[in-house]
Amino acid sequence: MVYNAMKMFMEINPQLFDECSHEYNERQNSAEQRERARKERWEKLAEQAKDRQNGVPAPPPPADIPVYVDEVDTITEDSQNRLQSLKLDDSGSVKERRSSTVSLHA
């Protein structure tokens, strides 16, 4: 049954079938490497859990860069101005479309 589906897929779109087959083969070839990386991540996570259980504090979260309120207001004003100009441009194009539609029907 799977063979029939693959054969039909190959007949319908041979280029896509080749691309999928190639990607599948590459994925199969890198399976061991992905498995090793997955195990290393789990081991690292288990080690962190063990350290925290023993009383070692978690590393501090990354420091965020403070944004000043004045900078945010300026950015917000610029965004609002751009939005307003887009609304004006959009309303003009709607009027143009309506007038061209009316002239076509006349």
mmCIF file with all atom_site columns, C-alpha atoms in Angstrom, residues 18-31:
data_model
loop_
_atom_site.group_PDB
_atom_site.id
_atom_site.type_symbol
_atom_site.label_atom_id
_atom_site.label_alt_id
_atom_site.label_comp_id
_atom_site.label_asym_id
_atom_site.label_entity_id
_atom_site.label_seq_id
_atom_site.pdbx_PDB_ins_code
_atom_site.Cartn_x
_atom_site.Cartn_y
_atom_site.Cartn_z
_atom_site.occupancy
_atom_site.B_iso_or_equiv
_atom_site.pdbx_formal_charge
_atom_site.auth_seq_id
_atom_site.auth_comp_id
_atom_site.auth_asym_id
_atom_site.auth_atom_id
_atom_site.pdbx_PDB_model_num
ATOM 1  C CA . ASP A 1 18 ? 12.991 13.586 -5.833 1.00 0.00 ? 18 ASP A CA 1
ATOM 2  C CA . GLU A 1 19 ? 13.314 16.545 -3.456 1.00 0.00 ? 19 GLU A CA 1
ATOM 3  C CA . CYS A 1 20 ? 11.442 14.706 -0.698 1.00 0.00 ? 20 CYS A CA 1
ATOM 4  C CA . SER A 1 21 ? 13.481 11.536 -1.245 1.00 0.00 ? 21 SER A CA 1
ATOM 5  C CA . HIS A 1 22 ? 16.718 13.503 -1.064 1.00 0.00 ? 22 HIS A CA 1
ATOM 6  C CA . GLU A 1 23 ? 15.630 15.271 2.128  1.00 0.00 ? 23 GLU A CA 1
ATOM 7  C CA . TYR A 1 24 ? 14.588 11.939 3.661  1.00 0.00 ? 24 TYR A CA 1
ATOM 8  C CA . ASN A 1 25 ? 17.966 10.369 2.869  1.00 0.00 ? 25 ASN A CA 1
ATOM 9  C CA . GLU A 1 26 ? 19.839 13.347 4.351  1.00 0.00 ? 26 GLU A CA 1
ATOM 10 C CA . ARG A 1 27 ? 17.708 13.163 7.469  1.00 0.00 ? 27 ARG A CA 1
ATOM 11 C CA . GLN A 1 28 ? 18.378 9.442  7.823  1.00 0.00 ? 28 GLN A CA 1
ATOM 12 C CA . ASN A 1 29 ? 22.124 10.020 7.414  1.00 0.00 ? 29 ASN A CA 1
ATOM 13 C CA . SER A 1 30 ? 22.160 12.624 10.190 1.00 0.00 ? 30 SER A CA 1
ATOM 14 C CA . ALA A 1 31 ? 19.986 10.594 12.589 1.00 0.00 ? 31 ALA A CA 1
#
